[in-house]
Coordinates of N, CA and C in Angstrom, one line a residue:
M201 N 98.6 124.9 109.7 CA 99.8 124.1 109.8 C 101.0 125.0 110.1
T202 N 101.7 124.8 111.1 CA 102.8 125.8 111.5 C 104.1 125.0 111.9
D203 N 104.2 123.8 111.5 CA 105.4 123.0 111.9 C 106.4 122.8 110.8
N204 N 106.5 123.8 109.9 CA 107.5 123.9 108.9 C 107.6 122.6 108.0
R205 N 106.5 122.1 107.6 CA 106.5 121.0 106.7 C 107.2 121.4 105.4
I206 N 107.9 120.5 104.7 CA 108.5 120.8 103.4 C 107.7 120.1 102.4
A207 N 107.3 120.9 101.4 CA 106.5 120.3 100.2 C 107.2 120.5 98.9
V208 N 107.1 119.5 98.0 CA 107.6 119.7 96.7 C 106.5 119.5 95.7
V209 N 106.4 120.5 94.8 CA 105.3 120.5 93.8 C 105.9 120.4 92.4
T210 N 105.6 119.4 91.6 CA 106.2 119.3 90.3 C 105.3 120.0 89.3
G211 N 105.9 120.5 88.2 CA 105.1 121.2 87.2 C 104.4 122.4 87.7
A212 N 105.2 123.2 88.5 CA 104.5 124.3 89.3 C 104.7 125.7 88.8
A213 N 105.2 125.8 87.5 CA 105.5 127.2 87.0 C 104.2 127.9 86.6
Q214 N 103.1 127.3 86.5 CA 101.9 127.9 86.1 C 100.7 127.1 86.5
G215 N 99.5 127.7 86.3 CA 98.2 127.0 86.4 C 98.0 126.4 87.8
I216 N 97.5 125.2 87.9 CA 97.2 124.5 89.1 C 98.4 124.3 90.0
G217 N 99.5 124.0 89.4 CA 100.7 123.8 90.2 C 101.2 125.1 90.9
L218 N 101.1 126.2 90.2 CA 101.5 127.5 90.8 C 100.5 127.8 91.9
E219 N 99.2 127.7 91.7 CA 98.2 128.0 92.7 C 98.4 127.1 93.9
T220 N 98.7 125.8 93.7 CA 98.9 124.9 94.8 C 100.1 125.3 95.7
C221 N 101.1 125.8 95.1 CA 102.2 126.4 95.9 C 101.8 127.6 96.7
R222 N 101.0 128.4 96.1 CA 100.5 129.6 96.8 C 99.7 129.2 98.0
Q223 N 98.7 128.3 97.8 CA 97.9 127.9 98.9 C 98.6 127.1 100.0
L224 N 99.5 126.3 99.6 CA 100.3 125.6 100.7 C 101.2 126.5 101.5
A225 N 101.8 127.5 100.8 CA 102.6 128.5 101.6 C 101.7 129.3 102.5
H226 N 100.5 129.6 102.1 CA 99.5 130.4 102.9 C 99.2 129.7 104.2
V227 N 99.2 128.3 104.2 CA 98.9 127.6 105.5 C 100.2 127.2 106.2
G228 N 101.3 127.8 105.9 CA 102.5 127.6 106.7 C 103.5 126.6 106.2
V229 N 103.3 126.0 105.0 CA 104.2 125.0 104.5 C 105.3 125.7 103.7
H230 N 106.5 125.2 103.9 CA 107.6 125.7 103.1 C 107.6 124.9 101.8
V231 N 107.5 125.6 100.6 CA 107.3 124.9 99.3 C 108.5 125.1 98.4
V232 N 108.8 123.9 97.8 CA 109.8 123.9 96.8 C 109.1 123.8 95.4
L233 N 109.0 124.9 94.7 CA 108.4 125.0 93.4 C 109.3 124.5 92.4
T234 N 108.9 123.5 91.6 CA 109.8 123.0 90.6 C 109.3 123.1 89.2
A235 N 110.2 123.2 88.2 CA 109.9 123.2 86.8 C 111.1 122.8 86.0
R236 N 110.9 122.6 84.7 CA 112.0 122.1 83.9 C 113.0 123.1 83.6
R237 N 112.6 124.4 83.5 CA 113.6 125.4 83.1 C 113.7 126.6 84.1
Q238 N 114.9 127.1 84.2 CA 115.1 128.2 85.2 C 114.3 129.4 85.0
E239 N 114.1 129.8 83.7 CA 113.3 131.0 83.4 C 111.8 130.8 83.9
Q240 N 111.3 129.6 83.8 CA 110.0 129.3 84.3 C 109.9 129.5 85.8
I241 N 110.9 129.0 86.5 CA 111.0 129.1 87.9 C 111.1 130.6 88.3
A242 N 111.9 131.3 87.7 CA 112.1 132.7 88.0 C 110.8 133.5 87.9
G243 N 110.1 133.2 86.8 CA 108.8 133.9 86.5 C 107.8 133.6 87.6
A244 N 107.7 132.3 88.0 CA 106.7 131.8 88.9 C 107.0 132.4 90.3
L245 N 108.3 132.4 90.7 CA 108.7 133.0 92.0 C 108.3 134.5 92.1
A246 N 108.6 135.2 91.0 CA 108.2 136.6 90.9 C 106.7 136.8 91.0
T247 N 106.0 135.9 90.4 CA 104.5 136.0 90.5 C 104.0 135.8 91.9
L248 N 104.6 134.8 92.6 CA 104.1 134.5 94.0 C 104.7 135.4 95.0
N249 N 106.0 135.7 94.9 CA 106.6 136.6 95.8 C 106.3 136.3 97.3
H250 N 106.6 135.1 97.7 CA 106.3 134.6 99.0 C 107.6 134.0 99.7
P251 N 107.8 134.4 100.9 CA 109.1 134.0 101.6 C 109.1 132.5 101.9
N252 N 108.0 131.8 101.9 CA 107.9 130.4 102.1 C 108.0 129.5 100.9
I253 N 108.3 130.2 99.7 CA 108.4 129.4 98.5 C 109.8 129.7 97.8
E254 N 110.5 128.6 97.5 CA 111.7 128.6 96.8 C 111.6 127.8 95.5
G255 N 112.5 127.9 94.6 CA 112.4 127.1 93.3 C 113.6 126.3 93.1
H256 N 113.4 125.2 92.3 CA 114.5 124.4 91.9 C 114.2 123.7 90.6
M257 N 115.1 123.5 89.8 CA 114.9 122.8 88.5 C 114.7 121.3 88.7
L258 N 113.7 120.8 88.0 CA 113.4 119.3 88.1 C 112.6 118.9 86.8
D259 N 113.1 117.9 86.2 CA 112.4 117.2 85.1 C 112.0 115.8 85.6
P260 N 110.8 115.6 86.1 CA 110.5 114.3 86.7 C 110.4 113.2 85.7
S261 N 110.5 113.5 84.4 CA 110.5 112.5 83.4 C 112.0 112.0 83.1
D262 N 112.9 112.5 83.8 CA 114.3 112.2 83.6 C 115.0 111.6 84.9
D263 N 115.5 110.4 84.8 CA 116.0 109.8 86.0 C 117.1 110.6 86.7
A264 N 118.0 111.1 85.8 CA 119.2 111.8 86.4 C 118.7 113.1 87.0
S265 N 117.8 113.8 86.5 CA 117.2 115.0 87.1 C 116.6 114.7 88.4
V266 N 115.8 113.7 88.5 CA 115.2 113.3 89.7 C 116.2 113.0 90.8
A267 N 117.2 112.2 90.4 CA 118.3 111.9 91.4 C 119.0 113.1 91.9
A268 N 119.3 114.0 91.0 CA 120.0 115.3 91.4 C 119.2 116.1 92.3
F269 N 117.9 116.2 92.0 CA 117.0 117.0 92.8 C 116.9 116.4 94.2
F270 N 116.8 115.1 94.4 CA 116.7 114.6 95.7 C 118.0 114.7 96.5
H271 N 119.1 114.7 95.8 CA 120.4 114.9 96.4 C 120.4 116.3 97.0
W272 N 120.0 117.3 96.2 CA 119.9 118.7 96.6 C 118.9 118.8 97.8
L273 N 117.8 118.2 97.7 CA 116.8 118.3 98.7 C 117.3 117.8 100.1
D274 N 118.0 116.7 100.0 CA 118.6 116.1 101.2 C 119.6 117.0 101.8
D275 N 120.5 117.6 101.0 CA 121.5 118.5 101.5 C 120.9 119.8 102.0
T276 N 119.8 120.3 101.4 CA 119.3 121.6 101.8 C 118.3 121.5 102.9
H277 N 117.4 120.5 102.9 CA 116.3 120.4 103.9 C 116.4 119.1 104.7
G278 N 116.9 118.1 104.2 CA 117.0 116.8 105.0 C 115.7 116.2 105.3
R279 N 114.6 116.5 104.5 CA 113.3 115.9 104.8 C 112.4 116.2 103.6
L280 N 111.3 115.5 103.5 CA 110.2 115.8 102.6 C 108.9 115.3 103.2
D281 N 108.0 116.2 103.4 CA 106.8 115.9 104.1 C 105.6 115.7 103.1
I282 N 105.6 116.5 102.1 CA 104.5 116.6 101.1 C 105.0 116.6 99.7
L283 N 104.5 115.7 98.9 CA 104.8 115.6 97.5 C 103.6 115.7 96.6
V284 N 103.5 116.7 95.8 CA 102.4 116.9 94.9 C 102.9 116.6 93.4
N285 N 102.5 115.5 92.9 CA 102.9 115.1 91.5 C 101.9 115.8 90.5
N286 N 102.2 117.0 90.1 CA 101.3 117.7 89.3 C 101.8 117.8 87.8
A287 N 103.1 117.5 87.6 CA 103.6 117.7 86.2 C 102.9 116.7 85.2
G288 N 102.6 117.2 84.1 CA 101.9 116.4 83.0 C 101.5 117.3 81.9
R289 N 101.0 116.7 80.8 CA 100.6 117.5 79.7 C 99.4 116.7 79.0
L290 N 98.7 117.5 78.2 CA 97.6 116.9 77.4 C 98.1 116.5 76.0
Y291 N 97.7 115.4 75.6 CA 98.1 114.9 74.2 C 96.8 114.8 73.4
N292 N 96.9 115.5 72.2 CA 95.8 115.4 71.3 C 96.2 114.9 69.9
A293 N 97.2 114.1 69.9 CA 97.8 113.6 68.6 C 96.8 112.8 67.7
E294 N 95.7 112.2 68.4 CA 94.8 111.4 67.6 C 94.0 112.3 66.7
R295 N 94.0 113.6 66.9 CA 93.2 114.4 65.9 C 93.9 114.4 64.5
D296 N 95.2 114.1 64.5 CA 95.9 114.0 63.2 C 95.8 112.7 62.5
R297 N 95.2 111.7 63.2 CA 95.2 110.3 62.6 C 93.8 109.8 62.8
P298 N 93.1 109.4 61.7 CA 91.7 108.8 61.9 C 91.7 107.5 62.7
D299 N 92.8 106.8 62.7 CA 92.8 105.5 63.5 C 93.3 105.7 64.9
G300 N 93.5 107.0 65.3 CA 93.9 107.2 66.7 C 95.4 107.4 66.8
P301 N 95.9 107.7 68.0 CA 97.3 108.0 68.2 C 98.2 106.8 68.1
S302 N 99.4 107.0 67.8 CA 100.4 105.9 67.7 C 100.7 105.4 69.1
A303 N 101.2 104.2 69.1 CA 101.6 103.6 70.4 C 102.7 104.4 71.0
D304 N 103.6 105.0 70.2 CA 104.7 105.8 70.7 C 104.2 107.0 71.5
I305 N 103.1 107.7 71.0 CA 102.5 108.8 71.7 C 101.9 108.4 73.0
I306 N 101.2 107.3 73.0 CA 100.6 106.8 74.2 C 101.7 106.5 75.3
L307 N 102.8 105.8 74.8 CA 103.9 105.5 75.8 C 104.5 106.8 76.3
E308 N 104.7 107.8 75.4 CA 105.2 109.1 75.9 C 104.3 109.7 76.9
A309 N 103.0 109.7 76.7 CA 102.1 110.2 77.7 C 102.2 109.5 79.0
I310 N 102.2 108.2 79.0 CA 102.4 107.4 80.2 C 103.6 107.8 81.0
D311 N 104.7 107.9 80.2 CA 106.0 108.3 80.9 C 105.9 109.7 81.5
N312 N 105.3 110.6 80.8 CA 105.3 112.0 81.3 C 104.2 112.1 82.4
N313 N 103.1 111.5 82.3 CA 102.0 111.8 83.2 C 101.8 110.8 84.3
A314 N 102.5 109.6 84.2 CA 102.4 108.6 85.2 C 103.7 108.2 85.8
M315 N 104.7 107.8 84.9 CA 105.9 107.3 85.4 C 106.8 108.4 86.0
S316 N 106.5 109.7 85.6 CA 107.2 110.8 86.3 C 106.8 110.8 87.8
A317 N 105.6 110.6 88.1 CA 105.1 110.5 89.5 C 105.7 109.3 90.2
W318 N 105.9 108.2 89.5 CA 106.5 107.0 90.1 C 107.9 107.2 90.4
R319 N 108.7 107.9 89.5 CA 110.1 108.2 89.8 C 110.2 109.1 91.1
M320 N 109.3 110.0 91.3 CA 109.3 110.8 92.5 C 108.9 110.0 93.7
I321 N 107.9 109.2 93.6 CA 107.4 108.4 94.7 C 108.4 107.4 95.2
Q322 N 109.1 106.8 94.3 CA 110.2 105.9 94.7 C 111.2 106.5 95.6
R323 N 111.6 107.8 95.3 CA 112.5 108.5 96.1 C 111.9 109.1 97.4
A324 N 110.6 109.4 97.3 CA 110.0 110.1 98.4 C 109.6 109.2 99.6
L325 N 109.1 108.0 99.2 CA 108.5 107.1 100.2 C 109.6 106.7 101.3
P326 N 110.8 106.3 101.0 CA 111.8 106.0 102.0 C 112.1 107.2 103.0
I327 N 112.1 108.4 102.4 CA 112.3 109.6 103.3 C 111.1 109.8 104.2
M328 N 109.9 109.7 103.7 CA 108.7 109.8 104.5 C 108.6 108.7 105.6
S329 N 108.9 107.5 105.2 CA 108.9 106.4 106.1 C 109.9 106.6 107.3
A330 N 111.1 107.1 107.0 CA 112.1 107.3 108.0 C 111.6 108.4 109.0
N331 N 110.8 109.4 108.5 CA 110.4 110.5 109.3 C 109.0 110.2 110.0
G332 N 108.3 109.1 109.5 CA 107.0 108.7 110.1 C 105.9 109.6 109.7
Y333 N 106.1 110.4 108.6 CA 105.0 111.3 108.1 C 105.2 111.5 106.6
G334 N 104.0 111.6 105.9 CA 104.1 111.9 104.5 C 102.7 112.1 103.9
R335 N 102.6 113.0 102.9 CA 101.4 113.1 102.1 C 101.8 113.2 100.7
I336 N 101.3 112.3 99.9 CA 101.6 112.2 98.4 C 100.3 112.4 97.7
V337 N 100.3 113.4 96.8 CA 99.1 113.7 96.0 C 99.4 113.6 94.6
N338 N 98.7 112.7 93.9 CA 98.9 112.6 92.4 C 97.7 113.3 91.7
V339 N 98.1 114.3 91.0 CA 97.0 115.1 90.3 C 96.6 114.4 89.1
S340 N 95.4 113.8 89.2 CA 94.8 112.9 88.1 C 93.7 113.6 87.4
S341 N 92.8 112.8 86.9 CA 91.7 113.4 86.1 C 90.5 112.4 86.1
G342 N 89.3 112.9 86.1 CA 88.2 112.0 85.9 C 88.2 111.3 84.6
M343 N 88.9 111.8 83.6 CA 89.1 111.2 82.3 C 89.8 109.9 82.3
G344 N 90.5 109.7 83.5 CA 91.3 108.4 83.6 C 90.5 107.3 84.3
A345 N 89.3 107.7 84.8 CA 88.5 106.7 85.5 C 87.9 105.7 84.6
L346 N 88.0 104.4 84.9 CA 87.4 103.4 84.0 C 85.9 103.5 84.0
T347 N 85.3 104.0 85.0 CA 83.9 104.1 85.1 C 83.4 105.2 84.1
D348 N 84.3 106.1 83.6 CA 83.8 107.2 82.7 C 84.8 107.2 81.5
M349 N 85.2 106.0 81.0 CA 86.2 106.0 80.0 C 85.5 106.3 78.6
G350 N 86.1 107.2 77.8 CA 85.6 107.5 76.5 C 86.6 107.2 75.4
G351 N 86.3 107.5 74.2 CA 87.2 107.2 73.1 C 88.1 108.3 72.6
G352 N 87.9 109.5 73.2 CA 88.8 110.6 72.8 C 89.9 110.8 73.8
S353 N 90.9 111.7 73.4 CA 92.0 112.0 74.3 C 92.7 110.7 74.8
I354 N 92.9 109.8 74.0 CA 93.4 108.5 74.4 C 94.7 108.5 75.2
P355 N 95.8 109.2 74.7 CA 97.0 109.2 75.5 C 96.8 109.7 76.9
Y356 N 96.1 110.8 77.0 CA 95.8 111.5 78.3 C 95.0 110.5 79.2
R357 N 94.0 109.9 78.6 CA 93.1 109.0 79.5 C 93.9 107.8 80.0
V358 N 94.7 107.2 79.1 CA 95.4 106.0 79.5 C 96.5 106.4 80.5
S359 N 97.1 107.5 80.3 CA 98.2 107.9 81.3 C 97.6 108.2 82.6
K360 N 96.4 108.8 82.7 CA 95.8 109.1 84.0 C 95.3 107.8 84.7
T361 N 94.8 106.9 83.9 CA 94.5 105.6 84.4 C 95.7 104.9 85.1
A362 N 96.8 105.0 84.4 CA 98.1 104.5 84.9 C 98.4 105.2 86.2
L363 N 98.3 106.5 86.2 CA 98.6 107.3 87.5 C 97.7 106.8 88.6
N364 N 96.4 106.6 88.3 CA 95.5 106.1 89.4 C 96.0 104.7 89.9
A365 N 96.5 103.9 89.0 CA 97.0 102.6 89.4 C 98.3 102.7 90.3
I366 N 99.1 103.7 89.9 CA 100.3 104.0 90.7 C 99.9 104.5 92.1
T367 N 98.9 105.2 92.2 CA 98.4 105.7 93.5 C 98.1 104.5 94.4
R368 N 97.4 103.6 93.9 CA 97.0 102.4 94.7 C 98.2 101.6 95.1
V369 N 99.2 101.4 94.1 CA 100.4 100.7 94.4 C 101.2 101.4 95.5
A370 N 101.3 102.7 95.4 CA 102.1 103.4 96.4 C 101.4 103.4 97.8
F371 N 100.1 103.5 97.7 CA 99.3 103.4 99.0 C 99.6 102.1 99.7
N372 N 99.7 101.0 99.0 CA 99.9 99.7 99.6 C 101.4 99.5 100.0
R373 N 102.3 100.4 99.5 CA 103.7 100.3 99.9 C 104.0 101.3 101.1
A374 N 103.1 102.2 101.3 CA 103.3 103.2 102.4 C 103.0 102.6 103.8
N375 N 103.6 103.1 104.8 CA 103.4 102.7 106.1 C 103.4 103.9 107.1
G376 N 102.9 103.7 108.3 CA 102.8 104.8 109.3 C 101.8 105.8 108.8
D377 N 102.1 107.1 109.2 CA 101.2 108.2 108.9 C 101.6 108.8 107.5
I378 N 101.5 108.0 106.5 CA 101.7 108.4 105.1 C 100.4 108.2 104.3
K379 N 99.9 109.2 103.7 CA 98.7 109.2 102.9 C 99.1 109.3 101.5
V380 N 98.5 108.5 100.6 CA 98.7 108.6 99.2 C 97.4 108.6 98.5
N381 N 97.1 109.7 97.8 CA 95.8 109.8 97.2 C 95.9 110.5 95.8
A382 N 94.9 110.2 94.9 CA 94.8 110.8 93.6 C 93.7 111.9 93.7
V383 N 93.9 113.0 93.1 CA 92.9 114.1 93.1 C 92.6 114.6 91.7
C384 N 91.4 114.6 91.4 CA 90.9 115.3 90.1 C 90.5 116.7 90.4
P385 N 91.2 117.7 89.9 CA 90.9 119.1 90.2 C 89.7 119.6 89.4
G386 N 89.2 118.8 88.5 CA 88.0 119.2 87.7 C 88.5 119.9 86.4
W387 N 87.5 120.4 85.7 CA 87.8 121.2 84.5 C 88.2 122.6 84.8
V388 N 89.5 122.9 84.8 CA 89.9 124.2 85.3 C 90.4 125.1 84.2
R389 N 90.2 126.4 84.4 CA 90.6 127.4 83.4 C 92.1 127.6 83.5
T390 N 92.9 126.8 82.8 CA 94.3 126.9 82.7 C 94.7 126.8 81.2
E391 N 96.0 126.9 80.9 CA 96.4 126.7 79.5 C 95.9 125.3 79.0
L392 N 96.0 124.3 79.9 CA 95.6 123.0 79.5 C 94.1 122.9 79.4
G393 N 93.3 123.4 80.3 CA 91.9 123.3 80.4 C 91.1 124.2 79.4
G394 N 91.8 125.4 79.1 CA 91.1 126.3 78.2 C 90.2 127.3 78.9
H395 N 89.8 128.3 78.2 CA 89.0 129.4 78.8 C 87.6 129.0 79.0
S396 N 87.1 128.0 78.4 CA 85.7 127.6 78.6 C 85.5 126.7 79.8
A397 N 86.6 126.3 80.5 CA 86.4 125.5 81.7 C 85.6 126.1 82.7
T398 N 85.0 125.2 83.5 CA 83.9 125.7 84.5 C 84.5 126.0 85.9
R399 N 85.7 125.7 86.1 CA 86.3 126.0 87.5 C 87.5 126.9 87.4
S400 N 87.6 127.7 88.5 CA 88.8 128.5 88.6 C 90.0 127.8 89.0
V401 N 91.2 128.3 88.8 CA 92.4 127.7 89.3 C 92.4 127.5 90.8
E402 N 91.9 128.5 91.5 CA 91.8 128.4 93.0 C 91.0 127.2 93.4
Q403 N 89.8 127.0 92.7 CA 89.0 125.9 93.1 C 89.7 124.5 92.7
G404 N 90.4 124.5 91.6 CA 91.1 123.3 91.3 C 92.2 122.9 92.3
A405 N 92.9 123.9 92.8 CA 94.0 123.7 93.7 C 93.5 123.3 95.1
E406 N 92.3 123.7 95.5 CA 91.8 123.5 96.9 C 91.8 122.0 97.2
G407 N 91.3 121.2 96.3 CA 91.2 119.8 96.6 C 92.6 119.1 96.7
I408 N 93.6 119.7 96.0 CA 94.9 119.1 96.1 C 95.5 119.5 97.4
V409 N 95.3 120.7 97.9 CA 95.8 121.2 99.2 C 95.1 120.4 100.3
W410 N 93.9 120.2 100.1 CA 93.1 119.3 101.1 C 93.8 118.0 101.3
A411 N 94.1 117.3 100.2 CA 94.8 116.0 100.3 C 96.2 116.1 100.8
A412 N 96.9 117.2 100.5 CA 98.3 117.4 101.0 C 98.4 117.7 102.4
T413 N 97.3 118.1 103.1 CA 97.4 118.5 104.5 C 96.4 117.7 105.3
L414 N 96.1 116.5 104.9 CA 95.2 115.7 105.7 C 95.7 115.4 107.1
P415 N 94.7 115.3 108.0 CA 95.1 114.9 109.4 C 95.4 113.4 109.4
A416 N 95.9 112.9 110.6 CA 96.3 111.5 110.7 C 95.2 110.6 110.5
D417 N 93.9 111.0 110.8 CA 92.8 110.1 110.6 C 92.1 110.3 109.2
G418 N 92.8 111.0 108.3 CA 92.3 111.2 107.0 C 92.4 110.0 106.1
P419 N 91.7 110.0 104.9 CA 91.7 108.9 104.0 C 93.0 108.7 103.3
S420 N 93.3 107.5 102.8 CA 94.4 107.2 102.0 C 94.1 106.1 100.9
G421 N 94.7 106.2 99.8 CA 94.5 105.2 98.8 C 93.2 105.5 97.9
G422 N 92.7 106.7 98.0 CA 91.5 107.1 97.3 C 91.7 108.0 96.1
F423 N 90.5 108.3 95.5 CA 90.4 109.1 94.3 C 89.4 110.2 94.7
F424 N 89.7 111.5 94.6 CA 88.9 112.5 95.2 C 88.8 113.7 94.3
R425 N 87.6 114.4 94.4 CA 87.5 115.7 93.8 C 86.8 116.6 94.9
D426 N 87.3 117.7 95.3 CA 86.8 118.6 96.3 C 86.6 117.8 97.6
G427 N 87.5 116.9 97.9 CA 87.4 116.2 99.2 C 86.4 115.1 99.2
K428 N 85.7 114.8 98.0 CA 84.7 113.8 98.0 C 85.2 112.6 97.1
S429 N 84.9 111.4 97.5 CA 85.4 110.2 96.8 C 84.8 110.1 95.4
L430 N 85.6 109.7 94.5 CA 85.2 109.4 93.1 C 85.4 108.0 92.8
A431 N 84.6 107.5 91.9 CA 84.7 106.1 91.4 C 86.0 106.0 90.5
W432 N 86.7 104.9 90.6 CA 87.9 104.7 89.8 C 87.5 104.4 88.3

């Protein structure tokens, strides 16, 4: 890809988000790496040290932050071609309660892991529609699939199920050459995944970059791992 596409990656200061920025820049995309704190951004940019990557503060769980970010993006680039909704966190609060997590914790997880993506999509879709091109990738998890639903990690599971639903809603709202997909990177060796995980960060990011750079005849509205369809 050499046509100067503009990509925004949320939660990109480390792990899969950071590697996604690296791989997108490697294929010629100009990447806006975002994180909640400036020191995170500075560290990430120093690690990547790539001319096609810049950083900007963004908290996708905060409406005002999202609005300010898109105002900056419009002033600076005037377009958005690729959005990777990677920001999120793992919740293990149920370990402290034999009856499971509180409703407040589940709602917090949904806001952080699903509604943050929706805030970004609401702003991104009109821009992409006006330009006739867009790729939206929601970084999800197999733990959110109803076909593989378990009783542990309840806030995380429920939030990723919600993210999968948002993927389908956004897909049905998109028009023209706009692809909206959910991607499960698998169990990846990150701070979230832990050292025992079976996949490298590079492997986890590859499926995200695949969905972010799909050709016009590529799939949309699906759930994928390594470019292969997963059951919801």
